[in-house]
Amino acid sequence: MKDYKQLAMEIVKHVGGKENIISLTHCVTRLRFQLKDESKADDEILKNMDGVVTVMKSGGQYQVVIGNHVPMVYADVCEVAQIHAGDHTDQPKVKKKPFDMLVDTVSGIFQPILSVLSAAGMMKGLNALCLAMGWYSAGSGADVLMTTIGDAMFMFLPVILGYTSAIKFGLKPFVGLVIGAALCYPAIQASTLAGAGEPLYTLFTGSIFESPVYLTLFNIPIITMDYTSTVIPVILICYLASKVEKGFNKIIPDLLKFFFVPMFTLLISLVIGFILIGPIATYGSNIIASGIMQVRSFSPMIAGALVGGLWQILVVFGLHWGIIPIYINNIATLGFDNVMLPFFGGSFATTAVVVAMMIKTKDKKLKQLCIPASISGFFGVTEPAIYGILLPKKKPFMLSCIAAALVGGFYGLFNLREFAMGGLGIFGFTTLIDPVTNSFDNMYVGIIGAVAAMILGFVFTMLFWKDDTKEVVVEASVKPTELLNKEIILAPIKGVVLPLSKVEDCAFSQGILGKGLAIEPEKGEVVSPVNGTITTLFPTYHAIGITSDSGIEVLIHVGMDTVQLEGKYFHPCIKQGDQVHAGQTLLTFEMDQIKNAGYSLLTPVVITNTADYLDVMETGLENKEEFLTIIR
């Protein structure tokens, strides 16, 4: 990758230095500075600088036009000017409900690790299958090795999520990694401390908030929990750390930042995290456990429905630990558990929902994710399905919870019991056999419930989940034509075709970004002008970059200064990296709303790698379907 550090240093210098920069964002082709004093910027030097196309001033912004590689230049400018990239990108700031924000954040953090998470889940399932078939015995070298490979991802999940959370929040990635590692450190785990000796004292003895205290910090009690395999604690601490790091970057001198910013960031965020998150999670778990026991005292069926329906939600928040001690204690003292077991149908409901989505969706990438997620789900490993598929789509997650709740109520009504802590998923059925009477009746209840969970999850998804992936039907009339040394680019928007000179933005009108045409839209829909790949989908959705299968780079920029809308009124139908066909809908936009907001809809369509070709002919003025002709 080309290094733009020198260019970034020159840009920062000639916009008046980092002290003159209030904020910095970027769109698809230009850096957008908000400066304290624009008179301090040297327009002529910037315009004549290698790597800078031109300079523009518009809408209170000082714009340095770079070209398609602006994200790389932007990253280097942020580093040089010590601007926090995570807080200064042009992300759409559409108001969302708190739950939606949490779901979007969690699923975004999991996105980079889904393939490895699915692989780990399949390894756990494969190990369980090998043990069940007797191919090797429990505790053998093969079992230990397979368990290590399968469990490592889940055991040290906070370490991995610390890294991806840091990237999400704009924190230095290795700071996030250390935060996750600290949460997994053996000496801080509640189970380790409990096994090491008696607590120093116990808080709130006799209440649901009873908490043994093994550690203190200057007499402040540290109420611990088992952080391994958890999700929410590391995300919360990394979010806090991103704010702490940003604050210290402002006040610590440049000479000392390299060491002291990460040191203070780790110290403050982890101390606050351990002191606050432990108690919050512990007390939340205790309240839930107490509530379930209270409900069970008068209605086992309702309690079962609560456990079944809420279990996956509790796992996401790490609050399921409040019920697990009840489960362990019941098996140890009574020989069975019937309080926590109603969650048993949840993995089957989740698996069936994923299978239904795999059948129903037209999204090839989603289908690919569904296959390993459903396989690991049958073995009771549902993390790949929950975090990679159900949570991002939201409705399927709720449908799986509803199916699990109904089956949980069934299990509660028929008093389903588990007699040993054993396998998950299909391998959990053997733990339902009564060891005293050798009766299979209890196991039959478990099997009936599991089948019901799968049927309900599958049917609910087929009936109530709508796949938003549009099926692409490409007719012969919309296929790009390649004849010897020319290629046709089709019009991406229906409307009046105009020369680029009619565009007010000189970066387009002067052909700085490449040759092309402009369209005054008559319909709020953008279709692909070529067969190719979406190489750029800007977060505010106003601009799309497509590279054709033959290498032509097409930029479609809907409207003028519409980046300021921050995604409002734009509705993408594709994702960056998607393969598309000519004529496929890429984006819809609300024309009237955008016009009423005061923005022009005149849309430039340019070939950004014009220099790679002999000529780009503007055929669209005469033929609205054959928009541009590329001469090789």
XYZ file of C-alpha atoms in Angstrom:
632
model
C 0.000 0.000 0.000
C 1.332 3.434 -0.918
C 2.497 5.629 1.963
C 0.792 9.035 2.003
C 2.460 10.235 5.212
C 4.539 12.932 3.481
C 1.504 14.206 1.571
C -0.494 14.243 4.806
C 2.193 16.286 6.565
C 2.209 18.844 3.752
C -1.589 19.096 3.732
C -1.758 19.638 7.496
C 1.001 22.240 7.285
C -0.686 24.229 4.515
C -4.199 24.242 5.970
C -2.717 26.207 8.858
C -1.347 23.418 11.031
C -3.137 21.017 13.338
C -4.034 23.888 15.692
C -6.182 25.388 12.902
C -8.231 22.213 12.383
C -11.563 21.998 14.205
C -12.659 18.738 12.606
C -11.974 16.561 9.590
C -14.224 14.241 7.629
C -13.956 12.815 4.160
C -16.300 11.854 1.361
C -15.581 9.668 -1.605
C -12.991 11.974 -3.235
C -12.059 14.810 -0.883
C -10.917 15.754 2.591
C -13.439 18.060 4.252
C -11.815 20.325 6.836
C -13.582 22.663 9.206
C -10.934 25.278 9.968
C -10.762 27.919 12.667
C -9.415 30.427 10.158
C -9.554 29.628 6.426
C -7.253 32.568 5.652
C -4.382 30.601 7.207
C -4.709 27.926 4.510
C -2.503 28.374 1.449
C -4.790 27.599 -1.506
C -2.186 27.919 -4.255
C 0.411 25.680 -2.624
C -2.214 23.017 -1.959
C -3.583 23.182 -5.522
C -0.110 22.680 -6.999
C 0.878 19.923 -4.600
C 1.526 16.449 -6.063
C -1.325 14.224 -4.910
C -3.855 17.064 -4.592
C -6.294 17.592 -7.465
C -7.665 20.970 -6.384
C -9.028 22.964 -3.444
C -12.643 24.050 -2.967
C -14.599 26.020 -0.367
C -18.242 25.122 0.133
C -20.790 24.964 2.935
C -18.358 26.226 5.557
C -15.880 23.498 4.677
C -12.374 23.726 3.271
C -12.238 20.845 0.794
C -9.032 19.295 -0.520
C -9.846 17.092 -3.517
C -7.673 13.967 -3.515
C -9.378 11.284 -5.606
C -10.400 7.683 -4.975
C -7.545 6.988 -2.553
C -8.835 9.619 -0.114
C -9.435 7.074 2.728
C -5.690 6.290 2.901
C -4.732 9.965 2.827
C -7.402 10.702 5.430
C -5.982 8.065 7.789
C -2.489 9.552 7.509
C -3.772 13.115 7.962
C -5.600 11.998 11.123
C -2.380 10.484 12.437
C -0.262 13.516 11.580
C -2.784 15.995 13.003
C -3.546 13.671 15.956
C -7.217 13.608 15.093
C -9.146 10.631 16.440
C -10.306 8.843 13.293
C -12.969 6.887 15.116
C -14.730 10.095 16.095
C -14.298 12.062 12.882
C -15.480 9.909 10.037
C -18.532 10.900 8.093
C -20.753 8.210 9.542
C -24.496 8.694 9.278
C -25.918 9.878 12.584
C -29.431 8.562 12.196
C -31.229 8.347 15.519
C -31.705 4.769 16.682
C -33.338 3.087 19.632
C -30.890 2.032 22.366
C -31.502 -1.675 21.714
C -30.933 -1.207 17.976
C -27.716 0.704 18.677
C -26.495 -2.073 20.975
C -27.372 -4.795 18.470
C -25.712 -2.928 15.600
C -22.596 -2.325 17.692
C -22.298 -5.928 18.897
C -22.918 -7.412 15.455
C -20.441 -4.971 13.878
C -17.790 -5.979 16.397
C -18.387 -9.666 15.628
C -18.385 -9.260 11.849
C -14.591 -9.620 11.352
C -14.398 -12.874 13.345
C -17.475 -14.738 12.089
C -15.626 -17.224 9.900
C -13.233 -18.228 12.692
C -16.073 -18.296 15.243
C -18.049 -20.646 12.981
C -14.976 -22.829 12.482
C -14.445 -23.080 16.257
C -18.089 -24.036 16.747
C -17.791 -26.782 14.144
C -14.630 -28.067 15.859
C -16.536 -28.365 19.141
C -19.316 -30.233 17.354
C -16.845 -32.525 15.595
C -15.177 -33.361 18.907
C -18.536 -34.165 20.499
C -19.396 -36.411 17.544
C -16.070 -38.277 17.762
C -16.571 -38.885 21.495
C -20.146 -40.068 20.969
C -19.069 -42.476 18.216
C -16.296 -43.857 20.424
C -13.521 -42.934 17.994
C -11.490 -41.766 20.965
C -12.154 -41.490 24.693
C -12.712 -38.490 26.940
C -9.429 -37.195 28.326
C -7.345 -38.755 25.562
C -4.760 -36.751 23.669
C -7.113 -36.361 20.707
C -9.919 -35.117 22.970
C -7.673 -32.613 24.739
C -6.283 -31.308 21.443
C -9.705 -30.998 19.774
C -11.193 -29.385 22.884
C -8.343 -26.876 22.978
C -8.815 -25.938 19.327
C -12.590 -25.624 19.680
C -12.723 -23.920 23.081
C -9.852 -21.433 22.693
C -11.923 -19.016 20.610
C -14.744 -19.009 23.149
C -12.572 -19.048 26.271
C -10.561 -16.020 25.144
C -13.390 -14.291 23.312
C -12.862 -11.053 25.322
C -9.286 -10.827 23.973
C -10.462 -11.076 20.370
C -13.431 -8.773 20.940
C -11.140 -6.298 22.683
C -9.271 -5.937 19.402
C -12.367 -5.603 17.174
C -14.113 -3.326 19.699
C -11.094 -1.036 19.716
C -11.261 -0.725 15.936
C -15.005 -0.049 16.134
C -14.611 2.724 18.735
C -11.421 4.281 17.350
C -9.240 3.008 20.212
C -5.712 1.778 19.539
C -6.284 -1.917 18.714
C -3.588 -3.308 20.998
C -5.002 -1.363 23.941
C -8.283 -3.181 23.330
C -6.387 -6.452 23.083
C -4.792 -5.900 26.495
C -8.176 -4.997 28.003
C -9.562 -8.324 26.797
C -6.513 -10.173 28.104
C -6.890 -8.534 31.526
C -10.498 -9.721 31.702
C -9.323 -13.288 31.014
C -6.451 -13.183 33.519
C -6.938 -16.238 35.793
C -6.313 -14.480 39.126
C -9.246 -12.068 38.631
C -11.894 -14.708 37.839
C -14.557 -15.246 40.508
C -14.232 -19.038 40.303
C -10.455 -18.850 40.846
C -10.826 -16.555 43.852
C -13.584 -18.695 45.360
C -11.398 -21.790 45.107
C -8.410 -20.056 46.673
C -9.912 -19.501 50.104
C -12.533 -17.755 52.187
C -13.751 -14.260 51.226
C -12.532 -11.224 53.165
C -16.140 -10.453 53.987
C -19.598 -10.686 52.462
C -21.795 -7.774 51.446
C -25.586 -7.752 51.852
C -25.695 -11.116 53.625
C -29.051 -12.865 53.350
C -30.345 -10.755 50.453
C -30.399 -11.357 46.724
C -27.436 -8.962 46.541
C -25.258 -11.138 48.792
C -21.730 -10.799 47.413
C -18.532 -12.402 48.702
C -15.590 -9.998 48.486
C -12.153 -11.502 47.829
C -10.332 -8.364 46.665
C -10.354 -4.693 47.576
C -8.727 -1.607 46.105
C -8.001 0.970 48.822
C -10.865 -0.577 50.815
C -13.220 -0.384 47.822
C -14.700 -3.889 47.324
C -14.082 -5.517 43.942
C -16.993 -7.836 43.236
C -15.726 -10.217 40.575
C -17.308 -12.506 38.015
C -16.015 -15.017 35.483
C -15.200 -12.818 32.498
C -13.960 -15.533 30.130
C -16.359 -16.136 27.207
C -18.270 -12.924 27.972
C -19.147 -10.255 25.416
C -20.651 -7.100 26.903
C -18.011 -6.329 29.608
C -15.117 -5.992 27.150
C -17.223 -3.913 24.752
C -18.234 -1.505 27.523
C -14.690 -1.142 28.838
C -13.281 -0.575 25.331
C -15.897 2.108 24.723
C -14.894 3.801 27.979
C -11.211 3.417 27.061
C -11.778 5.114 23.694
C -13.092 8.199 25.502
C -10.269 8.119 28.061
C -7.639 7.796 25.327
C -9.121 10.710 23.421
C -9.011 12.882 26.545
C -5.383 12.089 27.339
C -4.360 12.672 23.719
C -5.470 16.268 24.206
C -3.642 17.003 27.447
C -0.422 14.942 27.415
C 2.540 16.553 25.574
C 3.559 14.933 22.293
C 6.902 13.819 23.719
C 5.194 11.702 26.397
C 2.151 10.396 24.524
C 3.759 7.215 23.237
C 4.011 5.714 26.735
C 1.639 7.606 28.985
C -1.552 7.679 26.892
C -1.897 3.871 26.711
C -0.774 3.507 30.341
C -3.389 5.901 31.736
C -6.024 4.564 29.341
C -5.536 0.995 30.573
C -5.285 1.987 34.223
C -8.421 4.114 34.362
C -10.659 2.050 32.082
C -9.804 -1.310 33.667
C -10.043 -0.098 37.265
C -13.454 1.446 36.595
C -14.449 -1.623 34.604
C -13.554 -4.113 37.329
C -15.111 -2.020 40.091
C -18.378 -1.284 38.272
C -19.018 -4.038 35.732
C -18.555 -6.903 38.198
C -21.221 -5.627 40.614
C -23.630 -4.632 37.842
C -23.414 -8.052 36.184
C -23.530 -9.906 39.508
C -26.492 -7.992 40.912
C -28.316 -8.159 37.589
C -27.830 -11.924 37.508
C -28.992 -12.291 41.113
C -32.151 -10.282 40.464
C -32.996 -12.412 37.433
C -32.306 -15.676 39.284
C -34.417 -14.575 42.251
C -37.236 -13.498 39.947
C -37.275 -16.841 38.142
C -37.362 -18.757 41.443
C -40.242 -16.592 42.658
C -42.214 -17.214 39.465
C -41.448 -20.942 39.568
C -42.930 -21.185 43.056
C -46.413 -20.562 41.661
C -46.097 -21.504 37.950
C -43.330 -23.769 36.616
C -44.716 -23.285 33.101
C -44.350 -19.479 33.173
C -40.901 -19.789 34.757
C -39.910 -22.217 32.013
C -41.145 -19.805 29.354
C -39.114 -16.993 30.936
C -35.928 -19.064 31.048
C -36.423 -20.332 27.500
C -37.300 -16.954 26.031
C -34.751 -14.862 27.893
C -31.802 -17.240 27.871
C -30.196 -16.065 24.640
C -30.684 -12.425 25.647
C -29.101 -13.135 29.043
C -26.133 -14.800 27.338
C -25.576 -11.730 25.140
C -25.429 -9.511 28.245
C -23.496 -12.044 30.328
C -26.312 -12.222 32.898
C -26.932 -15.972 32.599
C -24.323 -16.600 35.302
C -26.963 -15.899 37.941
C -28.895 -19.029 36.992
C -25.952 -21.378 36.460
C -25.132 -21.668 40.218
C -28.731 -22.772 40.823
C -28.306 -25.397 38.102
C -25.037 -26.720 39.554
C -26.366 -26.707 43.122
C -29.550 -28.570 42.154
C -27.647 -31.361 40.407
C -25.216 -31.642 43.342
C -27.901 -31.726 46.067
C -31.047 -33.071 44.384
C -29.490 -35.166 41.649
C -31.251 -33.201 38.907
C -32.083 -29.674 37.757
C -35.424 -28.456 36.450
C -34.958 -24.694 36.904
C -32.452 -23.805 34.194
C -33.174 -26.664 31.809
C -36.064 -24.972 29.946
C -33.333 -23.158 27.982
C -32.586 -26.527 26.326
C -34.866 -25.843 23.356
C -33.181 -22.536 22.555
C -30.303 -23.977 20.535
C -32.710 -26.025 18.431
C -34.956 -23.016 17.778
C -31.910 -20.953 16.808
C -30.648 -23.652 14.458
C -34.024 -23.987 12.743
C -34.300 -20.219 12.277
C -30.875 -20.207 10.611
C -31.857 -23.110 8.337
C -35.040 -21.268 7.323
C -33.044 -18.122 6.581
C -30.609 -20.151 4.494
C -33.508 -21.508 2.426
C -35.296 -18.184 2.115
C -32.480 -15.707 1.493
C -31.056 -14.836 -1.908
C -27.942 -13.333 -0.321
C -25.070 -15.684 -1.189
C -22.876 -14.439 1.655
C -25.659 -15.006 4.189
C -26.187 -18.522 2.856
C -22.479 -19.214 3.311
C -22.649 -18.057 6.934
C -25.785 -20.098 7.635
C -24.223 -23.448 6.716
C -21.522 -23.668 9.445
C -23.736 -21.807 11.940
C -26.518 -24.377 11.571
C -24.085 -27.297 11.841
C -22.532 -25.991 15.068
C -26.031 -25.097 16.322
C -27.101 -28.753 16.219
C -24.280 -29.442 18.660
C -25.433 -26.634 20.957
C -22.845 -24.030 19.907
C -25.041 -21.078 18.916
C -22.639 -18.115 19.160
C -21.909 -18.025 15.389
C -25.640 -18.028 14.673
C -26.552 -15.432 17.295
C -23.772 -12.918 16.752
C -23.187 -13.453 13.047
C -26.707 -13.898 11.699
C -29.640 -13.421 14.082
C -28.604 -10.299 15.990
C -27.692 -8.264 12.879
C -31.077 -9.113 11.341
C -32.901 -8.505 14.675
C -36.287 -10.057 13.812
C -34.963 -13.637 13.417
C -33.334 -13.300 16.845
C -36.665 -12.364 18.403
C -38.432 -15.180 16.528
C -35.963 -17.715 17.924
C -36.530 -16.326 21.436
C -40.315 -16.641 21.033
C -40.011 -20.247 19.837
C -37.660 -21.029 22.738
C -40.090 -19.407 25.200
C -43.008 -21.550 24.021
C -40.948 -24.723 24.297
C -39.544 -23.567 27.651
C -43.115 -23.312 28.926
C -43.744 -26.856 27.674
C -40.636 -28.112 29.483
C -41.699 -26.326 32.675
C -45.198 -27.785 32.477
C -43.884 -31.346 32.104
C -41.071 -30.815 34.644
C -38.173 -31.638 32.317
C -35.109 -32.584 34.366
C -31.413 -32.961 33.628
C -29.540 -35.492 35.741
C -25.952 -34.664 34.816
C -23.931 -31.794 33.426
C -23.067 -33.033 29.979
C -23.269 -32.373 26.279
C -25.112 -29.621 24.485
C -27.499 -29.786 21.554
C -28.234 -33.283 20.284
C -25.690 -34.734 22.714
C -27.640 -33.328 25.652
C -30.436 -35.887 25.310
C -28.459 -38.592 27.133
C -28.298 -36.408 30.270
C -32.113 -36.513 30.415
C -32.257 -40.262 31.141
C -33.226 -40.950 34.782
C -30.248 -42.871 36.290
C -32.345 -44.220 39.176
C -35.256 -45.726 37.249
C -33.511 -45.903 33.850
C -36.708 -44.407 32.451
C -36.585 -42.726 29.051
C -39.832 -40.804 29.596
C -38.047 -37.594 30.603
C -35.794 -37.824 27.528
C -38.843 -38.229 25.291
C -40.183 -34.946 26.691
C -36.853 -33.335 25.818
C -36.908 -34.713 22.274
C -40.523 -33.643 21.681
C -39.687 -30.137 22.886
C -36.571 -29.937 20.698
C -38.532 -31.001 17.622
C -41.269 -28.491 18.491
C -38.663 -25.745 18.894
C -37.273 -26.485 15.455
C -40.705 -26.571 13.835
C -41.763 -23.319 15.511
C -38.498 -21.542 14.718
C -38.586 -22.691 11.109
C -42.263 -21.830 10.534
C -42.026 -18.442 12.295
C -39.065 -17.485 10.117
C -40.675 -18.614 6.883
C -43.855 -16.689 7.746
C -42.620 -13.536 9.434
C -39.063 -12.836 8.251
C -38.779 -10.936 4.999
C -35.552 -11.293 3.073
C -34.499 -7.827 1.935
C -32.148 -9.161 -0.742
C -33.585 -8.457 -4.161
C -33.374 -11.157 -6.783
C -31.551 -9.863 -9.808
C -33.045 -10.626 -13.200
C -30.767 -9.370 -15.934
C -32.262 -9.109 -19.377
C -30.218 -9.087 -22.540
C -31.068 -5.447 -23.178
C -29.212 -4.276 -20.080
C -25.983 -6.219 -20.484
C -22.859 -4.198 -21.227
C -21.595 -4.728 -24.729
C -17.957 -5.359 -25.512
C -17.080 -5.104 -29.191
C -13.401 -5.352 -29.955
C -11.922 -2.188 -28.471
C -14.954 -0.522 -26.921
C -17.260 -1.073 -23.972
C -20.662 0.442 -23.282
C -21.548 1.932 -19.891
C -25.296 2.070 -19.274
C -27.167 4.948 -17.663
C -27.433 4.258 -13.897
C -30.365 6.641 -13.332
C -33.439 7.454 -15.392
C -33.504 11.168 -16.170
C -32.255 14.046 -18.279
C -28.643 13.558 -19.393
C -26.431 16.654 -19.282
C -22.738 17.381 -19.875
C -20.511 17.509 -16.796
C -19.981 21.217 -17.378
C -23.481 21.780 -15.954
C -22.349 20.487 -12.541
C -21.574 23.285 -10.066
C -18.761 21.352 -8.396
C -15.570 22.091 -10.349
C -14.021 18.750 -9.358
C -16.604 17.196 -11.660
C -17.327 19.995 -14.151
C -13.658 20.454 -15.064
C -13.135 16.718 -15.493
C -10.667 16.596 -12.612
C -12.114 13.310 -11.346
C -12.519 11.862 -14.837
C -14.696 12.118 -17.918
C -18.389 11.371 -17.787
C -21.880 12.845 -17.853
C -24.436 14.143 -15.372
C -28.071 13.124 -14.894
C -30.983 15.128 -13.509
C -32.964 12.222 -11.997
C -36.602 11.540 -12.839
C -36.713 8.478 -10.592
C -35.098 7.879 -7.203
C -33.298 4.688 -8.133
C -29.690 3.907 -9.029
C -28.955 0.746 -11.022
C -25.612 -0.747 -11.904
C -24.271 0.471 -15.262
C -21.943 -2.542 -15.557
C -21.311 -6.081 -14.420
C -18.767 -5.730 -11.652
C -17.998 -5.258 -7.963
C -19.037 -2.561 -5.488
C -15.631 -1.224 -4.501
C -16.871 1.823 -2.592
C -20.113 2.418 -0.712
C -19.614 5.517 1.355
C -21.187 5.339 4.868
C -23.573 8.180 4.006
C -24.704 6.204 0.922
C -24.628 9.223 -1.404
C -21.782 7.871 -3.546
C -21.073 4.471 -5.050
C -17.906 3.254 -6.748
C -18.106 0.243 -9.070
C -15.286 -1.565 -10.833
C -16.467 -3.436 -13.912
C -15.312 -6.968 -14.623
C -12.994 -5.478 -17.258
C -11.506 -2.908 -14.848
C -13.483 0.269 -15.618
C -13.952 2.356 -12.454
C -17.320 4.133 -12.341
C -18.215 6.715 -9.698
C -21.881 7.651 -9.182
C -22.290 10.685 -6.916
C -25.985 11.309 -6.156
C -26.596 15.043 -5.797
C -24.388 17.904 -4.693
C -23.142 18.142 -1.082
C -25.575 15.358 -0.142
C -22.868 13.969 2.142
C -24.236 16.545 4.614
C -27.471 14.521 4.896
C -25.426 11.809 6.673
C -27.345 8.941 5.089
C -30.828 10.364 5.538
C -33.215 9.638 2.622
C -30.770 7.138 1.039
C -31.528 3.395 1.131
C -28.776 1.061 -0.138
C -29.669 -2.337 -1.580
C -26.090 -3.622 -1.698
C -22.955 -3.753 0.449
C -19.361 -2.925 -0.342
C -17.738 -5.965 -1.926
C -20.945 -7.288 -3.513
C -20.895 -8.627 -7.057
C -23.541 -6.842 -9.147
C -25.070 -7.140 -12.590
C -25.966 -4.403 -15.035
C -29.486 -3.214 -14.285
C -29.430 -4.380 -10.653
C -30.830 -1.862 -8.166
C -28.004 -0.477 -6.038
C -29.672 2.365 -4.188
C -32.989 4.143 -3.800
C -33.341 7.724 -2.619
C -36.230 10.002 -1.652
C -36.107 12.710 -4.315
C -38.690 15.067 -2.813
C -37.201 14.912 0.679
C -33.691 15.644 -0.607
C -34.919 18.554 -2.725
C -36.958 19.937 0.186
C -33.813 19.821 2.314
C -32.240 22.234 -0.169
C -29.920 19.936 -2.119
C -29.468 19.595 -5.870
C -30.023 16.089 -7.242
C -27.846 16.590 -10.317
C -25.789 13.389 -10.331
C -22.315 13.180 -11.907
C -21.300 9.784 -13.295
C -17.585 9.668 -14.086
C -14.922 7.168 -15.099
C -12.285 7.768 -12.436
C -9.569 5.829 -14.280
C -10.139 7.747 -17.527
C -6.363 7.970 -18.041
C -6.216 4.196 -18.560
C -8.206 4.436 -21.805
C -7.815 6.086 -25.186
C -11.084 7.958 -24.779
C -14.381 8.127 -22.908
C -17.103 9.155 -25.356
C -20.241 10.896 -24.116
C -22.809 8.869 -26.074
C -25.536 9.367 -23.484
C -26.559 12.775 -24.831
C -27.975 11.025 -27.882
C -28.706 7.562 -26.503
C -30.028 7.519 -22.940
C -29.480 3.774 -22.519
C -25.940 3.618 -23.911
C -24.602 6.271 -21.586
C -20.827 6.253 -22.132
C -18.555 4.438 -24.564
C -15.082 3.444 -23.377
C -12.446 3.224 -26.120
C -9.483 1.015 -25.257
